Amino acid sequence: MTDTAARATSVVAPVRVRRRLHGGGPRAGTVAAFLTPFFLPFLLFYLVPVGYALWQSLRVVRRTGGQYGTSYTAFGGFEQYGQVLRNTEFWSSIGRIGLFGVVQVPVMLFVALIIALLLDTPLLRLKAFFRITAFMPYAVPGVIAAIMWSYLYSPQLSPVVDLLNGVGLKPDFLGPGAVLWSTANVSTWLWTGYNMLIMFSALQSIPQELYEAAKIDGASNWTIAWRVKVPIIAPSIVLTSVFSIIGTLQLYAEPAVLRQISSNIPSTFTPNMLAYTVASGNNYQQAAAISVVIAVITFVLSFGFMRLTAKRAGL
């Protein structure tokens, strides 16, 4: 019986292999049916607009018969990019948003890390309540959040300003020296909970045995937090940093709303606002070029940050 079973197995096994190779796996039509709901919107609403923006950035507007002649578009190569790189307002917005990111991103991520570590400690009660409370600002749309904070910043409406004036302080949250940091405060309030949730999820995946071993070695909760937890969730911190760099260069809603109540925020305050302003003047080609340059800068900074952190980690 043993020899018979072995021979049967030797005959059936190749048949099973052939079935797996030729007909046992998922068919191409089935795979396409599952992937189409993702790739079709990705193609229509991402790749096509990106390709169209690239094409527009290579076009220029020409006129026949002088300044008031008939206009037409023609292929201009990198002419639009040259104008962008010579535009002082563009570089001013890049410098402004660079200063914004250098200060706001580390502060926001540090606060998010502290909250995540506090929520992960066994000494804290009502964790679900505090987690929802910290994450709740992220559920507020950016425009609504900016309107809320503009009410708190306005000297005519804000109870906070009235309270500070009553104790002898004269804050000017929308002044030329403070409006950038008022905008940073809105972004920090909005996105800290989102980054905290990513870090907290990473903390939840750490095996409890590591904490028990550290406690056996005499480590305190503080030591466990900074010597065990933070190094393990370093990839999550890098991920949130990359997201924050990308979001910083895309900043638009908050300063655009605050601009309605402050004359210290020009229409070229951020690179995205500059692109919108240029497009509003019907110069779509240069606006497309500005958008492409912003995308390239975003890619370089994000990829450079990832490479830098990978080298320090020895990866």
Coordinates of C-alpha atoms in Angstrom, one line a residue:
M1 CA 0.0 0.0 0.0
T2 CA 2.9 2.3 0.7
D3 CA 4.4 1.8 -2.7
T4 CA 1.1 2.3 -4.4
A5 CA 0.5 5.6 -2.5
A6 CA 3.9 6.8 -3.4
R7 CA 3.4 6.1 -7.1
A8 CA 0.0 7.9 -7.0
T9 CA 1.5 10.9 -5.3
S10 CA 4.3 11.0 -7.9
V11 CA 1.7 11.1 -10.7
V12 CA -0.7 13.6 -9.1
A13 CA 2.0 16.1 -7.9
P14 CA 3.1 17.2 -11.5
V15 CA -0.6 17.5 -12.4
R16 CA -1.2 19.9 -9.5
V17 CA 1.9 21.9 -10.4
R18 CA 0.7 22.2 -14.0
R19 CA -2.7 23.3 -12.8
R20 CA -1.1 26.0 -10.6
L21 CA 1.1 27.2 -13.4
H22 CA -1.6 27.2 -16.1
G23 CA -5.0 27.5 -14.6
G24 CA -4.8 27.5 -10.8
G25 CA -3.8 31.1 -10.2
P26 CA -6.0 34.2 -10.5
R27 CA -6.9 35.1 -14.1
A28 CA -5.9 38.4 -15.7
G29 CA -9.5 39.5 -16.0
T30 CA -10.1 39.0 -12.2
V31 CA -6.9 40.9 -11.4
A32 CA -7.9 43.7 -13.7
A33 CA -11.4 43.9 -12.2
F34 CA -9.9 44.4 -8.7
L35 CA -7.3 46.9 -9.8
T36 CA -9.5 49.0 -12.1
P37 CA -11.3 50.9 -9.3
F38 CA -8.0 52.2 -8.1
F39 CA -6.1 52.7 -11.3
L40 CA -8.9 54.4 -13.3
P41 CA -9.3 57.4 -10.8
F42 CA -5.5 57.4 -10.4
L43 CA -5.1 57.8 -14.1
L44 CA -7.9 60.3 -14.6
F45 CA -7.3 62.5 -11.5
Y46 CA -3.6 62.3 -11.0
L47 CA -1.5 61.2 -14.0
V48 CA -3.5 63.1 -16.6
P49 CA -3.5 66.4 -14.6
V50 CA 0.2 66.0 -13.9
G51 CA 0.9 65.3 -17.6
Y52 CA -1.2 68.3 -18.6
A53 CA 0.6 70.6 -16.2
L54 CA 3.9 69.5 -17.5
W55 CA 2.7 70.2 -21.1
Q56 CA 1.3 73.6 -20.1
S57 CA 4.6 74.5 -18.4
L58 CA 6.4 74.1 -21.8
R59 CA 4.0 76.5 -23.6
V60 CA 4.2 80.3 -23.9
V61 CA 1.8 83.0 -25.0
R62 CA 2.9 84.9 -28.1
R63 CA 1.3 87.9 -29.7
T64 CA 1.1 89.0 -33.3
G65 CA 1.2 92.7 -34.1
G66 CA 2.5 94.1 -30.8
Q67 CA 1.2 94.2 -27.3
Y68 CA -2.5 94.4 -28.3
G69 CA -2.3 91.9 -31.1
T70 CA -3.8 88.5 -31.3
S71 CA -2.4 86.1 -28.8
Y72 CA -1.6 82.4 -29.4
T73 CA 0.2 79.7 -27.5
A74 CA 3.4 78.1 -28.8
F75 CA 6.0 75.7 -27.6
G76 CA 8.5 77.6 -25.5
G77 CA 10.7 74.9 -24.0
F78 CA 12.0 75.9 -20.6
E79 CA 11.2 79.6 -21.0
Q80 CA 8.5 79.5 -18.3
Y81 CA 10.9 77.8 -15.9
G82 CA 13.5 80.5 -16.5
Q83 CA 11.0 83.1 -15.6
V84 CA 10.0 81.2 -12.4
L85 CA 13.7 80.9 -11.3
R86 CA 14.2 84.6 -11.9
N87 CA 11.0 85.6 -10.0
T88 CA 12.0 87.1 -6.6
E89 CA 8.5 86.6 -5.2
F90 CA 8.8 82.9 -5.8
W91 CA 12.1 82.7 -3.9
S92 CA 10.7 84.9 -1.1
S93 CA 7.8 82.5 -0.7
I94 CA 10.2 79.5 -0.7
G95 CA 12.3 81.2 2.0
R96 CA 9.2 82.0 4.0
I97 CA 7.8 78.5 3.8
G98 CA 11.3 77.1 4.5
L99 CA 11.5 79.1 7.8
F100 CA 8.0 77.9 8.6
G101 CA 8.9 74.3 8.1
V102 CA 12.2 74.4 10.0
V103 CA 10.4 75.7 13.1
Q104 CA 6.9 74.3 12.8
V105 CA 7.6 70.7 11.7
P106 CA 10.0 69.8 14.6
V107 CA 7.7 71.4 17.2
M108 CA 4.6 69.6 15.8
L109 CA 6.3 66.2 15.7
F110 CA 7.8 66.6 19.1
V111 CA 4.4 67.4 20.6
A112 CA 2.9 64.5 18.7
L113 CA 5.6 62.2 20.0
I114 CA 5.1 63.3 23.6
I115 CA 1.3 62.8 23.4
A116 CA 1.8 59.3 21.8
L117 CA 4.2 58.3 24.6
L118 CA 1.8 59.6 27.3
L119 CA -1.1 57.6 25.7
D120 CA 1.1 54.5 25.6
T121 CA 2.1 54.6 29.3
P122 CA 0.2 52.2 31.6
L123 CA -0.1 54.9 34.2
L124 CA -2.6 57.0 32.2
R125 CA -6.3 56.4 32.5
L126 CA -9.1 57.3 30.1
K127 CA -6.8 56.7 27.2
A128 CA -9.6 56.4 24.6
F129 CA -10.9 59.8 25.7
F130 CA -7.6 61.6 25.4
R131 CA -6.7 59.8 22.1
I132 CA -10.0 61.0 20.6
T133 CA -9.5 64.5 22.0
A134 CA -6.0 64.8 20.5
F135 CA -7.1 63.4 17.2
M136 CA -10.3 65.5 16.9
P137 CA -8.7 68.7 15.4
Y138 CA -7.7 66.6 12.4
A139 CA -11.4 66.0 11.7
V140 CA -11.9 69.7 11.2
P141 CA -11.3 70.9 7.6
G142 CA -8.4 73.3 7.2
V143 CA -10.5 76.2 6.0
I144 CA -12.9 75.8 9.0
A145 CA -9.9 75.6 11.4
A146 CA -8.4 78.8 9.9
I147 CA -11.7 80.6 10.3
M148 CA -12.0 79.5 13.9
W149 CA -8.4 80.7 14.7
S150 CA -8.9 84.0 12.7
Y151 CA -11.7 84.7 15.2
L152 CA -9.3 84.2 18.1
Y153 CA -6.6 86.3 16.4
S154 CA -8.8 89.2 15.5
P155 CA -8.3 92.3 17.7
Q156 CA -11.9 93.3 17.3
L157 CA -13.5 89.9 18.1
S158 CA -11.1 87.7 20.1
P159 CA -11.8 87.2 23.8
V160 CA -8.2 86.0 24.1
V161 CA -6.9 89.3 22.8
D162 CA -9.2 91.1 25.2
L163 CA -8.0 89.0 28.1
L164 CA -4.3 89.6 27.3
N165 CA -4.9 93.3 26.8
G166 CA -6.5 93.3 30.3
V167 CA -3.4 92.1 31.9
G168 CA -1.1 94.6 30.2
L169 CA 0.0 92.5 27.2
K170 CA -0.6 93.9 23.7
P171 CA -0.5 90.9 21.4
D172 CA -0.7 91.4 17.6
F173 CA -1.2 87.9 16.3
L174 CA -1.7 89.2 12.7
G175 CA 1.2 91.7 12.8
P176 CA 4.1 91.4 10.3
G177 CA 6.4 89.7 12.7
A178 CA 3.8 87.2 14.1
V179 CA 1.5 86.3 11.3
L180 CA 3.8 83.5 10.0
W181 CA 3.8 81.9 13.5
S182 CA 0.1 82.4 13.9
T183 CA -0.3 80.4 10.7
A184 CA 2.1 77.8 12.0
N185 CA 0.0 77.5 15.2
V186 CA -3.1 76.7 13.1
S187 CA -1.2 74.0 11.2
T188 CA 0.2 72.5 14.4
W189 CA -3.2 72.4 15.9
L190 CA -4.6 70.6 12.9
W191 CA -1.9 68.0 12.2
T192 CA -0.5 67.1 15.6
G193 CA -3.2 64.5 16.2
Y194 CA -2.7 62.9 12.8
N195 CA 1.0 62.4 13.4
M196 CA 0.3 61.3 17.0
L197 CA -2.0 58.5 15.7
I198 CA 0.7 57.2 13.4
M199 CA 3.3 57.1 16.2
F200 CA 0.8 55.7 18.7
S201 CA -0.1 52.9 16.3
A202 CA 3.7 52.0 16.0
L203 CA 4.0 52.0 19.8
Q204 CA 1.1 49.5 20.0
S205 CA 3.0 47.0 17.8
I206 CA 6.0 46.8 20.2
P207 CA 6.1 43.5 22.1
Q208 CA 5.4 43.9 25.8
E209 CA 8.3 41.5 26.5
L210 CA 10.8 44.3 25.6
Y211 CA 9.3 46.5 28.3
E212 CA 9.4 43.6 30.9
A213 CA 13.1 42.9 30.0
A214 CA 13.9 46.6 30.4
K215 CA 12.2 46.7 33.8
I216 CA 14.1 43.7 35.0
D217 CA 17.3 45.5 34.0
G218 CA 16.2 48.4 36.3
A219 CA 15.0 50.8 33.6
S220 CA 12.5 53.5 34.6
N221 CA 9.5 54.5 32.6
W222 CA 11.4 57.5 31.3
T223 CA 14.3 55.4 30.2
I224 CA 12.0 52.9 28.5
A225 CA 10.3 55.7 26.6
W226 CA 13.5 57.3 25.2
R227 CA 15.8 54.3 25.0
V228 CA 13.4 51.6 23.9
K229 CA 10.2 53.1 22.4
V230 CA 11.6 56.0 20.4
P231 CA 14.3 54.1 18.6
I232 CA 11.9 51.4 17.7
I233 CA 9.3 53.7 16.2
A234 CA 12.0 55.8 14.4
P235 CA 10.6 54.7 11.0
S236 CA 7.2 56.1 11.9
I237 CA 8.8 59.4 13.0
V238 CA 10.6 59.6 9.6
L239 CA 7.4 58.9 7.8
T240 CA 5.6 61.7 9.6
S241 CA 8.5 64.0 8.9
V242 CA 8.3 63.3 5.2
F243 CA 4.5 63.8 5.3
S244 CA 5.1 67.1 7.1
I245 CA 7.7 68.3 4.6
I246 CA 5.3 67.6 1.8
G247 CA 2.4 69.3 3.6
T248 CA 4.5 72.4 4.4
L249 CA 5.3 73.0 0.8
Q250 CA 1.6 72.6 -0.1
L251 CA 0.5 75.1 2.5
Y252 CA -2.4 77.2 1.2
A253 CA -5.7 77.1 3.1
E254 CA -4.6 78.6 6.4
P255 CA -2.8 81.7 5.1
A256 CA -5.4 82.2 2.4
V257 CA -8.2 82.4 5.0
L258 CA -6.1 84.6 7.4
R259 CA -5.4 86.9 4.5
Q260 CA -9.0 88.0 4.6
I261 CA -8.4 89.7 8.0
S262 CA -4.7 90.6 7.7
S263 CA -3.0 92.9 5.3
N264 CA 0.4 91.3 6.3
I265 CA -0.3 88.2 4.2
P266 CA 0.3 89.0 0.5
S267 CA -1.1 86.9 -2.3
T268 CA 2.4 85.5 -2.8
F269 CA 2.8 84.4 0.8
T270 CA 3.4 80.7 0.0
P271 CA 4.5 79.0 -3.3
N272 CA 1.0 77.6 -3.7
M273 CA -0.6 81.0 -3.2
L274 CA 1.7 82.4 -5.8
A275 CA 0.8 79.7 -8.3
Y276 CA -2.9 80.4 -7.7
T277 CA -2.4 84.2 -8.0
V278 CA -0.5 83.8 -11.3
A279 CA -3.2 81.4 -12.6
S280 CA -5.9 83.9 -11.6
G281 CA -4.2 86.3 -14.0
N282 CA -4.8 83.8 -16.8
N283 CA -1.1 83.0 -17.0
Y284 CA -1.8 79.2 -16.7
Q285 CA 1.5 78.3 -18.3
Q286 CA 3.7 80.0 -15.7
A287 CA 1.4 78.8 -12.9
A288 CA 2.0 75.2 -14.2
A289 CA 5.7 75.8 -14.3
I290 CA 5.6 77.1 -10.7
S291 CA 3.7 74.0 -9.7
V292 CA 6.2 71.7 -11.3
V293 CA 9.1 73.5 -9.6
I294 CA 7.3 73.1 -6.2
A295 CA 6.8 69.4 -6.9
V296 CA 10.5 69.0 -7.8
I297 CA 11.6 70.9 -4.6
T298 CA 9.2 68.7 -2.6
F299 CA 10.6 65.5 -4.0
V300 CA 14.2 66.6 -3.5
L301 CA 13.7 67.6 0.1
S302 CA 11.6 64.5 1.0
F303 CA 14.0 62.1 -0.8
G304 CA 17.0 63.9 0.7
F305 CA 15.6 63.7 4.2
M306 CA 14.9 59.9 3.8
R307 CA 18.4 59.3 2.5
L308 CA 19.9 61.3 5.3
T309 CA 18.0 59.4 8.0
A310 CA 18.7 56.1 6.3
K311 CA 22.5 56.8 6.4
R312 CA 22.4 57.7 10.1
A313 CA 20.5 54.5 10.8
G314 CA 23.0 52.5 8.9
L315 CA 20.5 51.3 6.3

